[in-house]
Short mmCIF file of C-alpha atoms and ligand atoms in Angstrom, two decimals:
data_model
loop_
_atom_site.label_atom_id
_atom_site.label_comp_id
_atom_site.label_asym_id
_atom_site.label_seq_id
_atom_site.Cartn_x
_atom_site.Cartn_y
_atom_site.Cartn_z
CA UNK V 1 0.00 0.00 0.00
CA UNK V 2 0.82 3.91 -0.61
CA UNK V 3 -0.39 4.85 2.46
CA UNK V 4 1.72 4.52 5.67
CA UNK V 5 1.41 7.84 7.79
CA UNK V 6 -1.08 7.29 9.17
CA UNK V 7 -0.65 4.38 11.30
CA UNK V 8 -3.49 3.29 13.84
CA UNK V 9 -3.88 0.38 16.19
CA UNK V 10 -5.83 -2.27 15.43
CA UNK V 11 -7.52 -2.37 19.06
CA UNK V 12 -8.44 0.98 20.13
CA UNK V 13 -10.57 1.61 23.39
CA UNK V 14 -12.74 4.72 23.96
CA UNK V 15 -13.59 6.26 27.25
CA UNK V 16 -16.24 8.20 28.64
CA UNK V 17 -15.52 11.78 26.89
CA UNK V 18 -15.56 15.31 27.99
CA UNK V 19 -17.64 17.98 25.81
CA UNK V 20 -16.30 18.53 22.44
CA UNK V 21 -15.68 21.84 20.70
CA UNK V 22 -13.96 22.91 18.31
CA UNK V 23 -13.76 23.13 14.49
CA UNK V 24 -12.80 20.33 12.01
CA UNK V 25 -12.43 19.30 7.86
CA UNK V 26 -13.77 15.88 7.97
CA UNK V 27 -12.00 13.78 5.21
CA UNK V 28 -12.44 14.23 1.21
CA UNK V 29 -15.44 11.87 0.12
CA UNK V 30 -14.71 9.10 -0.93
CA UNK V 31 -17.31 8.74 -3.20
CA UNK V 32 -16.36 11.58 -5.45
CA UNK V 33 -12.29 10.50 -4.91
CA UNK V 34 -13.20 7.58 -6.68
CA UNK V 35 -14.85 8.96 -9.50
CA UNK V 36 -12.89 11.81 -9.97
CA UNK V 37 -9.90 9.27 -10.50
CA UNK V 38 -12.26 6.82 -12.78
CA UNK V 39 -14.44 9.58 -14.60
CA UNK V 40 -10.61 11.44 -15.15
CA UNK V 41 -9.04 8.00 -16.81
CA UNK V 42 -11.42 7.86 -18.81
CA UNK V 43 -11.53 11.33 -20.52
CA UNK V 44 -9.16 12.37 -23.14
CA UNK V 45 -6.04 15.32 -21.79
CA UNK V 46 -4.74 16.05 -18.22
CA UNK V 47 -7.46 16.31 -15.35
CA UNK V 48 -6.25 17.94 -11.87
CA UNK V 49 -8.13 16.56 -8.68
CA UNK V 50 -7.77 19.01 -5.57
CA UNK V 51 -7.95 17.06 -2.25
CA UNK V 52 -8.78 13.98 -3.29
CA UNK V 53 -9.17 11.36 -0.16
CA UNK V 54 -6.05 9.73 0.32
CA UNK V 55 -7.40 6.84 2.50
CA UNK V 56 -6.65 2.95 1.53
CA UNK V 57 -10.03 1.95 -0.36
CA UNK V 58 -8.98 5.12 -2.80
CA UNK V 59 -5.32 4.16 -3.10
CA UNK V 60 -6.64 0.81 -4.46
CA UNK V 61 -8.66 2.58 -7.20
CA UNK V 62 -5.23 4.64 -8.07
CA UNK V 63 -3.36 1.58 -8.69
CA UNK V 64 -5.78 -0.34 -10.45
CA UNK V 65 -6.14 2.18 -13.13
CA UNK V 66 -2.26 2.49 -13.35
CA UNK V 67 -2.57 -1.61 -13.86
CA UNK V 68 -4.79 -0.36 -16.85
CA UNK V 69 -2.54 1.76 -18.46
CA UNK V 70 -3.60 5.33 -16.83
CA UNK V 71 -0.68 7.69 -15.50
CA UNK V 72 -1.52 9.13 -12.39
CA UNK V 73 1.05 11.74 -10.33
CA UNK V 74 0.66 13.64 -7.43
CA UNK V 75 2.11 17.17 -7.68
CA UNK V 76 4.27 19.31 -5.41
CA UNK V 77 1.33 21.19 -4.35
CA UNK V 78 -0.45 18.01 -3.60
CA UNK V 79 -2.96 18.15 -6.35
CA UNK V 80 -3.51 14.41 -8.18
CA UNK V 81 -2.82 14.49 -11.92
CA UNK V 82 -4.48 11.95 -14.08
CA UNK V 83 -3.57 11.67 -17.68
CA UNK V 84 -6.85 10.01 -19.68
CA UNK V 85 -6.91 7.29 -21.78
CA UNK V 86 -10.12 7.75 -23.51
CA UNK V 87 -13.08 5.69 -23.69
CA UNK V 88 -11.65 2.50 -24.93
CA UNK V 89 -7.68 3.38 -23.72
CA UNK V 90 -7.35 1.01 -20.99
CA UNK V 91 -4.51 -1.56 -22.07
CA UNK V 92 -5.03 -5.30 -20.76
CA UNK V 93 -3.23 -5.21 -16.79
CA UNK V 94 -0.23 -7.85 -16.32
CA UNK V 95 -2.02 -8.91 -12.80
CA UNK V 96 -4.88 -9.01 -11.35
CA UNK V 97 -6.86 -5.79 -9.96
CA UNK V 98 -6.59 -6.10 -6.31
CA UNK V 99 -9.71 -3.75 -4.88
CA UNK V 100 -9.04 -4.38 -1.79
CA UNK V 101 -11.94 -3.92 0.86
CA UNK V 102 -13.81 -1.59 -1.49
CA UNK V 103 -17.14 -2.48 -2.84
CA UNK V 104 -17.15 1.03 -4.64
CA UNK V 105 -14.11 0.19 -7.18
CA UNK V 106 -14.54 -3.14 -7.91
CA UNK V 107 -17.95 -2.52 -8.99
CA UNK V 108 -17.57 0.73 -10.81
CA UNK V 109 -13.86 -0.74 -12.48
CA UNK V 110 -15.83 -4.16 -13.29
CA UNK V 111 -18.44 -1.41 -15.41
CA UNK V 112 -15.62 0.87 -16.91
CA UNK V 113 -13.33 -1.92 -18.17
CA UNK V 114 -16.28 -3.76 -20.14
CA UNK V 115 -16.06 -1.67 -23.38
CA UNK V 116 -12.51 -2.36 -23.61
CA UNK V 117 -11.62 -4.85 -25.29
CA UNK V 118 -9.28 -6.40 -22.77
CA UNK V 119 -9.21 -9.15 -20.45
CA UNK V 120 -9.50 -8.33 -16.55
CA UNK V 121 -9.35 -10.47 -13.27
CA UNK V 122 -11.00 -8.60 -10.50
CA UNK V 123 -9.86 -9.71 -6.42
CA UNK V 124 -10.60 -8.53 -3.41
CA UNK V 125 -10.15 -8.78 0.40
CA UNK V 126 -11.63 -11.65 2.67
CA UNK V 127 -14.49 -9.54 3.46
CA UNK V 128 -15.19 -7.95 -0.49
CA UNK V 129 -14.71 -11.55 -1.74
CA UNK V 130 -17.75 -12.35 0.17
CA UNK V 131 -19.59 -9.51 -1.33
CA UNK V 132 -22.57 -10.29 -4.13
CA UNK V 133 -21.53 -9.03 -8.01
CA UNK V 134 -24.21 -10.52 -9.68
CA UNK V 135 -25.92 -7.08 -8.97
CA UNK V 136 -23.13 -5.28 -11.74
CA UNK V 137 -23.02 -8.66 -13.81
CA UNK V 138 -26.43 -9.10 -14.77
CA UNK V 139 -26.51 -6.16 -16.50
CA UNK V 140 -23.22 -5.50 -17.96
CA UNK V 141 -23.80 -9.52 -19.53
CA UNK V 142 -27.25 -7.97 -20.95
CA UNK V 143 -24.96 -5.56 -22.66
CA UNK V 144 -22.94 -7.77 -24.30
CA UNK V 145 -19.97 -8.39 -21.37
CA UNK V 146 -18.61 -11.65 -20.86
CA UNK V 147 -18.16 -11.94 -17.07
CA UNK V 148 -16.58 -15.31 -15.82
CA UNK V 149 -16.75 -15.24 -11.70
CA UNK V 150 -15.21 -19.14 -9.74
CA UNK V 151 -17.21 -18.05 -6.92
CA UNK V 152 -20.44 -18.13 -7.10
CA UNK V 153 -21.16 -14.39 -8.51
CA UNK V 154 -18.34 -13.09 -6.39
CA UNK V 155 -14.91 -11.92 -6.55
CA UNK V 156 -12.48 -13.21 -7.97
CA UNK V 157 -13.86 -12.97 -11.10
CA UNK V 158 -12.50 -12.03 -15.00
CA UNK V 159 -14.17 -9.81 -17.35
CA UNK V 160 -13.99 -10.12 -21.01
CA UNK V 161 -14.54 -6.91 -22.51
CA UNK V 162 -15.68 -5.99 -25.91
CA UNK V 163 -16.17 -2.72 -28.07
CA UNK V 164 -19.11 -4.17 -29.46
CA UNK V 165 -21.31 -3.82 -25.86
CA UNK V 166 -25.51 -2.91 -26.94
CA UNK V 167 -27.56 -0.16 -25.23
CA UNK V 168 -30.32 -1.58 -22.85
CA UNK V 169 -33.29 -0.23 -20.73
CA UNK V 170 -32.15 -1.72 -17.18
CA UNK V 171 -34.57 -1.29 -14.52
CA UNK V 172 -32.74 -2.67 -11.18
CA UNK V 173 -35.11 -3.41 -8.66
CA UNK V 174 -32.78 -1.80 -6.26
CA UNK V 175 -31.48 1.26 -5.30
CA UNK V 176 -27.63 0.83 -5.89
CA UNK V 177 -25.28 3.75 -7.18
CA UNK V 178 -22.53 1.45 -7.54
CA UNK V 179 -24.51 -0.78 -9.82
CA UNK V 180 -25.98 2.67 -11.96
CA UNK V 181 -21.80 3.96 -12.34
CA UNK V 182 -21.18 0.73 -13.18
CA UNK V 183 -23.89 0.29 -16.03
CA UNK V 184 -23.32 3.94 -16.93
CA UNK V 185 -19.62 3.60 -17.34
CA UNK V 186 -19.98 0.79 -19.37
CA UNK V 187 -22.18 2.31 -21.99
CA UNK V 188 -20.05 5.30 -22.36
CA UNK V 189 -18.48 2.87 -24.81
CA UNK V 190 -21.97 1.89 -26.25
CA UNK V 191 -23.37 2.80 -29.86
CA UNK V 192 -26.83 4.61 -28.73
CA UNK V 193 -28.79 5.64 -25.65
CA UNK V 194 -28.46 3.07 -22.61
CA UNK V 195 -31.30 3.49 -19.97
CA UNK V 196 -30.88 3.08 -16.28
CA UNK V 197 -33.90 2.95 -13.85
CA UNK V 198 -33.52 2.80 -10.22
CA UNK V 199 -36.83 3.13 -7.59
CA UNK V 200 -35.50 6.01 -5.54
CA UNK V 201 -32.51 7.93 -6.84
CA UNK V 202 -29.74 6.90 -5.61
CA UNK V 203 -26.54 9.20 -4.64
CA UNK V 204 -26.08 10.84 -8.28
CA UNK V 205 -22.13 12.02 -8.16
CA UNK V 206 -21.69 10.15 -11.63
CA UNK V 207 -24.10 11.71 -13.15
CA UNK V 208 -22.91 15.25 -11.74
CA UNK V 209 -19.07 14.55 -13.14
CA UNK V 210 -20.16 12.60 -16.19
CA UNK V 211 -22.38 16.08 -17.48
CA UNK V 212 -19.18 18.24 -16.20
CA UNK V 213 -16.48 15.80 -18.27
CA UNK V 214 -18.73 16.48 -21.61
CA UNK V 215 -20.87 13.10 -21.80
CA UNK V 216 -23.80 12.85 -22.87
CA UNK V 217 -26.23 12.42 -20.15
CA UNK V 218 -29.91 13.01 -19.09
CA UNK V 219 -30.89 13.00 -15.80
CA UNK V 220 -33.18 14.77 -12.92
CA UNK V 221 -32.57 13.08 -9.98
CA UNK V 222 -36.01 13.49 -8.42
CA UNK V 223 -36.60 13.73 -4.51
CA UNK V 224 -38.58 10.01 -3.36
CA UNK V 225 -39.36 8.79 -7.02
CA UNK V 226 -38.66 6.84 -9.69
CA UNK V 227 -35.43 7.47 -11.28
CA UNK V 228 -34.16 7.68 -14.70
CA UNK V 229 -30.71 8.27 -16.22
CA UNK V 230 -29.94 8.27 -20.25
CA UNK V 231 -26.73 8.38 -21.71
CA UNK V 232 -25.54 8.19 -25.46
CA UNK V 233 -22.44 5.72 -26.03
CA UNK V 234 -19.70 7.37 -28.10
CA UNK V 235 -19.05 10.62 -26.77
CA UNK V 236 -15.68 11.71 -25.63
CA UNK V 237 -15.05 12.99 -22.47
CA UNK V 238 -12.71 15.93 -22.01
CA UNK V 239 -10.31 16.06 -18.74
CA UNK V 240 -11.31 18.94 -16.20
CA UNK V 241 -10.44 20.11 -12.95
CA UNK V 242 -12.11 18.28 -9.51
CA UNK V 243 -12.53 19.70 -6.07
CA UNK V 244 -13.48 17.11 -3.85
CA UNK V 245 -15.63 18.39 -0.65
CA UNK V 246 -15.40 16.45 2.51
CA UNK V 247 -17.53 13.55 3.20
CA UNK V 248 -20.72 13.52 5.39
CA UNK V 249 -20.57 9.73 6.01
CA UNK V 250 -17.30 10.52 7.57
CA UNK V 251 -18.25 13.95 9.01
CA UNK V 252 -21.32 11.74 10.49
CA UNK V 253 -19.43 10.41 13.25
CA UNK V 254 -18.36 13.86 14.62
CA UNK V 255 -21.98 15.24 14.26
CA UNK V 256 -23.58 12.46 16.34
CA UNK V 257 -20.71 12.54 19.07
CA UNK V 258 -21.54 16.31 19.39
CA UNK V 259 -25.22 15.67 19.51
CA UNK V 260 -24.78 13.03 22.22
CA UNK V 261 -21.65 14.22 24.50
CA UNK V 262 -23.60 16.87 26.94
CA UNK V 263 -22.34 20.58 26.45
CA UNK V 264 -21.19 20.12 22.70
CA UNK V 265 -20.45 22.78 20.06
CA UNK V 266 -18.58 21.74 16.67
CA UNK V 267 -18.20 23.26 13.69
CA UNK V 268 -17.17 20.70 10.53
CA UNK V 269 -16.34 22.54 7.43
CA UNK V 270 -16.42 22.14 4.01
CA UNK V 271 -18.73 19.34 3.94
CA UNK V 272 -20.38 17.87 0.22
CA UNK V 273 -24.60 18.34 0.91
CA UNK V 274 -25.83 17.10 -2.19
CA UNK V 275 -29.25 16.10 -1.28
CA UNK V 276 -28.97 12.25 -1.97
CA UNK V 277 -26.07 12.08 0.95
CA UNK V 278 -28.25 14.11 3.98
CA UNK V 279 -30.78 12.05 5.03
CA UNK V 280 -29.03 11.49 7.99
CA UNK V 281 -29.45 14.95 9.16
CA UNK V 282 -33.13 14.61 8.08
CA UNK V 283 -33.07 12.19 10.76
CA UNK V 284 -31.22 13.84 13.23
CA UNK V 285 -33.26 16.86 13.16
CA UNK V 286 -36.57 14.82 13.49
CA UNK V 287 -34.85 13.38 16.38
CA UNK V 288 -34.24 16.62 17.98
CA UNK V 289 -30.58 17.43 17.16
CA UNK V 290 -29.69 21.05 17.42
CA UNK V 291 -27.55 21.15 13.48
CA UNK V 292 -27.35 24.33 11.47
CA UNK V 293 -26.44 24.33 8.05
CA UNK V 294 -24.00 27.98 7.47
CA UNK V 295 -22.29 28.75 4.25
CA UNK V 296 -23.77 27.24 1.57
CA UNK V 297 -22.01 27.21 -1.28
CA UNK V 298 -19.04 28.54 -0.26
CA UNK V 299 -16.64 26.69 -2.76
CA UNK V 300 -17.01 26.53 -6.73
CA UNK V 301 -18.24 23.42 -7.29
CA UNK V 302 -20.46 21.20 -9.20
CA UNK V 303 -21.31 19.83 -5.99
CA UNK V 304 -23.22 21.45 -3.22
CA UNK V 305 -21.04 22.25 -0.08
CA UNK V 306 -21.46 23.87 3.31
CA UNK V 307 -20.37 24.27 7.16
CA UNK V 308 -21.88 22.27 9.40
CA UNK V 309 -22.99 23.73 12.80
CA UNK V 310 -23.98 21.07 15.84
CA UNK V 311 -24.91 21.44 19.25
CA UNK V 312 -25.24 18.92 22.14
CA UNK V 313 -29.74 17.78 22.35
CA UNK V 314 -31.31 15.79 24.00
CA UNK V 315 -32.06 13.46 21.50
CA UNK V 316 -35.96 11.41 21.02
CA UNK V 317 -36.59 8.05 19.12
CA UNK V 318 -37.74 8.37 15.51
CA UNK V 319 -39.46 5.92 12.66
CA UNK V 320 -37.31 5.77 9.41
CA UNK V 321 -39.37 4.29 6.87
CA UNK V 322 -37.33 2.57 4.60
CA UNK V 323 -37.46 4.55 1.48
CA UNK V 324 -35.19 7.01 3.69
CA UNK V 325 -32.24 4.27 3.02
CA UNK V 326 -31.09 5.43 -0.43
CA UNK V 327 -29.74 8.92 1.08
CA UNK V 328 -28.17 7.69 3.87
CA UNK V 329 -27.44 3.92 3.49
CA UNK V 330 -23.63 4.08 5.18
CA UNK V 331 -25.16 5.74 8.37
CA UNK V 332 -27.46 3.41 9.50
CA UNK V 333 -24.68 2.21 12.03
CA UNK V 334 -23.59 5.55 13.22
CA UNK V 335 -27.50 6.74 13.60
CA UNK V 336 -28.04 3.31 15.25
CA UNK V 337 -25.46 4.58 18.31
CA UNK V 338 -27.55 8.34 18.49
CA UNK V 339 -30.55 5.65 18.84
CA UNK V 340 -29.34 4.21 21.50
CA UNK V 341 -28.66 7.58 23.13
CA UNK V 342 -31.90 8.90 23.05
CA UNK V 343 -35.09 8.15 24.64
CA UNK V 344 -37.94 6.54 23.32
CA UNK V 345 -37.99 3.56 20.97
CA UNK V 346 -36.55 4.15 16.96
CA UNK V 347 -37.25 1.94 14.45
CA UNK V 348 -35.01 1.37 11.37
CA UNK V 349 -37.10 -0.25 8.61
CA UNK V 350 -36.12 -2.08 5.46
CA UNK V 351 -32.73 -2.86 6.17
CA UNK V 352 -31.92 -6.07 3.84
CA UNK V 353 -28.83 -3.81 1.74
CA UNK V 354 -27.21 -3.64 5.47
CA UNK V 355 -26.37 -7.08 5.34
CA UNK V 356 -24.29 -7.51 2.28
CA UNK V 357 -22.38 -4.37 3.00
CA UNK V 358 -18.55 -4.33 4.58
CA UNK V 359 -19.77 -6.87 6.95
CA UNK V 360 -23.45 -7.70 7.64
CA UNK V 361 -23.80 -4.37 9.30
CA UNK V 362 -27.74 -5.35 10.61
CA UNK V 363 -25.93 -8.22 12.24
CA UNK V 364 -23.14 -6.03 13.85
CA UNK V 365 -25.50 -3.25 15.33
CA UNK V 366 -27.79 -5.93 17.02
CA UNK V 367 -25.01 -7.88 18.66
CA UNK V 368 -23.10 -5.09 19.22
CA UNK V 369 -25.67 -2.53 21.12
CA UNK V 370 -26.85 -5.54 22.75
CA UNK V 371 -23.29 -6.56 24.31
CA UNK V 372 -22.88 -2.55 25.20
CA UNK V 373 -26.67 -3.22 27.59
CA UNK V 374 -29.04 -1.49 24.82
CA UNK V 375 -32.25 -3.23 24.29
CA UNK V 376 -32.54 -4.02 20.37
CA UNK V 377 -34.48 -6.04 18.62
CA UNK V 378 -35.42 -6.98 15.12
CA UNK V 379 -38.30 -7.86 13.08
CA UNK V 380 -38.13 -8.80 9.63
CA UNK V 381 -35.63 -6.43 7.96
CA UNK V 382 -36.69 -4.10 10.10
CA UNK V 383 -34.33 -2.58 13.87
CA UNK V 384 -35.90 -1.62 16.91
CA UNK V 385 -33.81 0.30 19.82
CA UNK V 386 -35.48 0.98 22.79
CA UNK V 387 -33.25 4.24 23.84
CA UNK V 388 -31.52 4.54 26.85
CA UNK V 389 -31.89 7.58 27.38
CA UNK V 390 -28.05 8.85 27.74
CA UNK V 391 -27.20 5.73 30.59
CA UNK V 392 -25.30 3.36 28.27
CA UNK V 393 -23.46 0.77 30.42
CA UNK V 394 -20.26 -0.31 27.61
CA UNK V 395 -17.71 -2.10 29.14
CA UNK V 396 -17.39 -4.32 26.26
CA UNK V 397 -15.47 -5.87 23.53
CA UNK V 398 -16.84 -4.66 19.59
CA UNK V 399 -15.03 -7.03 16.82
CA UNK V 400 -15.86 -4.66 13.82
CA UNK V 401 -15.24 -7.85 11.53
CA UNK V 402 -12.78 -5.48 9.56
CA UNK V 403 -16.18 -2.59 8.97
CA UNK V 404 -14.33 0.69 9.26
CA UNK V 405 -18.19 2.15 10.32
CA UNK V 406 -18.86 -0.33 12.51
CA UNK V 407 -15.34 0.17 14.29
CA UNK V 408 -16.07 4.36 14.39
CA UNK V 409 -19.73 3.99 15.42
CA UNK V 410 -18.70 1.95 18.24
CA UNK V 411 -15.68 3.90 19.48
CA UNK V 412 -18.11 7.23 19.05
CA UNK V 413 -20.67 5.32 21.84
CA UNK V 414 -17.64 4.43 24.16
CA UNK V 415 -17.75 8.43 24.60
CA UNK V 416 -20.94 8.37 26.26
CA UNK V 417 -21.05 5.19 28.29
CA UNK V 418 -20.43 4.43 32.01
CA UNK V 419 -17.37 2.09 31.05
CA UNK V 420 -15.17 2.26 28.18
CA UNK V 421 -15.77 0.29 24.88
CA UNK V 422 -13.13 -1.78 23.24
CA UNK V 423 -13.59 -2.21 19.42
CA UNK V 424 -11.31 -4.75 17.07
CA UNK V 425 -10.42 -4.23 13.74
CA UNK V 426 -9.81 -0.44 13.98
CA UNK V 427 -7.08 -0.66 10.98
CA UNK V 428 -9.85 -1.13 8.48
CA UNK V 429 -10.27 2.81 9.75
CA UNK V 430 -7.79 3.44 6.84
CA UNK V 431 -10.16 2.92 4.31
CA UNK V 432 -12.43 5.92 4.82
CA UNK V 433 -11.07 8.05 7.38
CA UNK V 434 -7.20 8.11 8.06
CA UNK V 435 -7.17 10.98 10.65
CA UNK V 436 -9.75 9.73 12.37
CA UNK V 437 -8.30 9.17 15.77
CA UNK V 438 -6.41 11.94 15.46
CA UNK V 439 -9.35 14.29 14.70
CA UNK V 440 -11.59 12.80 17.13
CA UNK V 441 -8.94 13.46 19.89
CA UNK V 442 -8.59 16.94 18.96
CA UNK V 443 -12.39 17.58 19.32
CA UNK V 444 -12.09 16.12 23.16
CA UNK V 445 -12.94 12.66 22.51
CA UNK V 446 -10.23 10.10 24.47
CA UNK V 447 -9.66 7.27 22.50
CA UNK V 448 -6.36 5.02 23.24
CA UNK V 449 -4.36 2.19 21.61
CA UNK V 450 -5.29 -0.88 23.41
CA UNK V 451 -3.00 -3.46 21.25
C1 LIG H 1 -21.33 4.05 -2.81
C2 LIG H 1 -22.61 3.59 -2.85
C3 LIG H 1 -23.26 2.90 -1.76
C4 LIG H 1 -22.49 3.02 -0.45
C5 LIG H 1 -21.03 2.86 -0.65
C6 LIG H 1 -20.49 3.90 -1.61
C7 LIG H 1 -20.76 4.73 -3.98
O1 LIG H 1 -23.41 1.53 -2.07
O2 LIG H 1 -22.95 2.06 0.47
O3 LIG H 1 -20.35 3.00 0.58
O4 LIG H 1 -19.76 5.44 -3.86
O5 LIG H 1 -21.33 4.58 -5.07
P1 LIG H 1 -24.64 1.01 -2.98
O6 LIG H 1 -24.55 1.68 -4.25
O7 LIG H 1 -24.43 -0.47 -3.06
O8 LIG H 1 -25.88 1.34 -2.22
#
């Protein structure tokens, strides 16, 4: 790996915290860093990408696409240059694509790579081996891919690309923006209009970059419906400049710390609030949190970005239907710990996508609030925390199972409980949020090494 300053412990235990103040830039997103990197390959001349994230999970994506031919340099003034190869520029990799732990690149890569006409072996870790594909090979193989997986529809698996891939109308009865980059990469190297249908729009990032890079692309990206992408095969993409804002499934974990630690005031700045990313602060506020969004727009960018204000609440209970899961899917864990906090009983519904994520996150929330004395239960897909009302006992040992969200969600409770919380598998950290500890510290939170 690139990445070795920031070393963290792979047991870290978090103790009962004082308030927190301060101010703090919450990592790049991650999201974005990996499509600036992708949508950037892909486009003909020099794009420039200003703070992209360097955490593991987008170090992978860097060195697959050097594997595919693309040259990629970071400048003196830290700014990521990426030299495009054009639609169909990749050239066939010597070894096999190693994504790591990242669900994002492998599916996203598996999409790009298919109108090459190439051959491309696809790997993972133990936990992204486990992870379904059939979601990105169904229809890439209605498109024309040949897509050859050992494992049962899982990594490792080989694509055989082709410049000869047909537009489609895919409807995908889920809500995936992994699986939409995927298909919409692919038919970037399609003759016609390839239509993608999802049942609530899912976070829309490609679509914002592909329209910015020159492509093609129709899209509206409406609020609780039905949504519908078109793109026209054949149309080059010219480089262009990227800033990336910082991530609110990152900045998440600071927000609900501040809303939960009694006599917090934070400020996080610079933070992406495109509308398909927020629905955790939706939630929040129904729950009572005191967050103020200051700033708006304060950067040039295609994206929408904005300070975040928050303020210690006493938080209530809340019903999430499960439509709510599209804008927010990565925070169920994290809003599962300001849950647990509050009082009254919250109920998460419609959960099924939790269990095929880094680890089977509905799984890890259950067992892992109930070993830290909260009462959950479940009911179909559906979670139900009976809030404690601030008195969380801890004194436990989390294994995050290698889930970089399950390890912060659980480190952010150990602030407010009666005895500290122990997680496992804090290096996995690395893929999302480097600085975490380090940033977490600084706002007053006392998290150790326990290796
Ligand atoms: C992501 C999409 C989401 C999310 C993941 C990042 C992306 O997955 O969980 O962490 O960058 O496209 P799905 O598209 O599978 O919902």
């Amino acid at each position: 790996m690139m990445i070795h300053n920031n070393k963290i412990s792979d047991n870290l235990i978090s103790f009962t915290s004082k308030k927190l103040s301060g101010k703090i830039y919450p990592p790049a997103d991650k999201s974005i860093s990996h499509r600036s990197l992708l949508i950037s390959s892909l486009a003909v001349g020099k794009s420039r990408i200003e703070n992209l994230l360097e955490s593991e999970d987008v170090m992978h994506m860097v060195q697959a696409l050097k594997l595919l031919g693309v040259r990629i340099d970071k400048n003196k003034k830290g700014i990521w240059e990426v030299f495009g190869v054009g639609l169909d520029g990749f050239t066939e990799p010597e070894y096999l694509i190693n994504c790591g732990n990242s669900g994002t690149l492998a599916r996203t890569l598996i999409g790009a790579v298919t109108g090459n006409s190439i051959v491309v072996t696809f790997t993972g870790d133990k936990s992204l081996n486990e992870r379904p594909m059939e979601r990105v090979i169904i229809p890439l193989e209605k498109m024309g891919a040949q897509i050859v997986s050992t494992a049962n529809n899982r990594l490792p698996l080989t694509v055989k690309g082709t410049t000869n891939l047909l537009p489609i109308k895919y409807e995908n009865p889920i809500s995936s923006a992994q699986v939409k980059t995927s298909v919409l990469l692919a038919a970037l190297n399609v003759r016609g209009v390839t239509e993608f249908v999802e049942p609530y729009t899912s976070r829309d990032h490609t679509e914002i970059m592909l329209k910015k890079f020159g492509a093609k692309i129709r899209f509206k990206s409406s609020k609780n419906k039905k949504n519908v992408v078109f793109i026209e095969g054949g149309v080059n993409l010219k480089g262009n400049d990227i800033y990336v804002p910082s991530d609110l499934s990152s900045a998440s974990f600071a927000i609900i710390a501040a809303s939960i630690v009694p006599g917090s005031y934070l400020k996080l700045n610079n933070v992406c609030i495109n509308y398909f990313r927020t629905g955790i602060l939706d939630a929040l506020k129904k729950m009572g949190a005191d967050i103020s969004i200051t700033n708006r727009n304060k950067c040039t960018s295609e994206e929408p970005i904005a300070d975040i204000e928050v303020k210690y609440s006493k938080l209530k209970g809340l019903d999430l239907k499960s439509y709510c899961s599209s804008r927010m899917i990565d925070e169920y864990p994290i809003l599962s710990i300001a849950a647990s906090v509050a009082s009254g009983k919250t109920i998460l519904r419609g959960l099924r996508e939790l269990k095929v994520k880094e680890s089977n996150r509905f799984d890890a929330i259950i067992n892992g609030l109930r070993s830290c004395g909260v009462k959950v239960n479940y009911k179909g897909e559906d979670i139900i925390i009976n809030g404690a009302s601030g008195k969380i006992k801890g004194g436990t040992t989390i294994n995050s199972n290698f889930d970089h969200r399950i390890a912060m969600s659980f480190l952010v409770l150990g602030g407010v409980s009666k005895n500290p919380i122990s997680v496992k598998g804090c290096k996995s950290i690395l893929t999302s949020y480097p600085n975490f500890l380090c940033q977490m510290n600084s706002i007053g939170m006392d998290i150790r090494s326990n290796d």
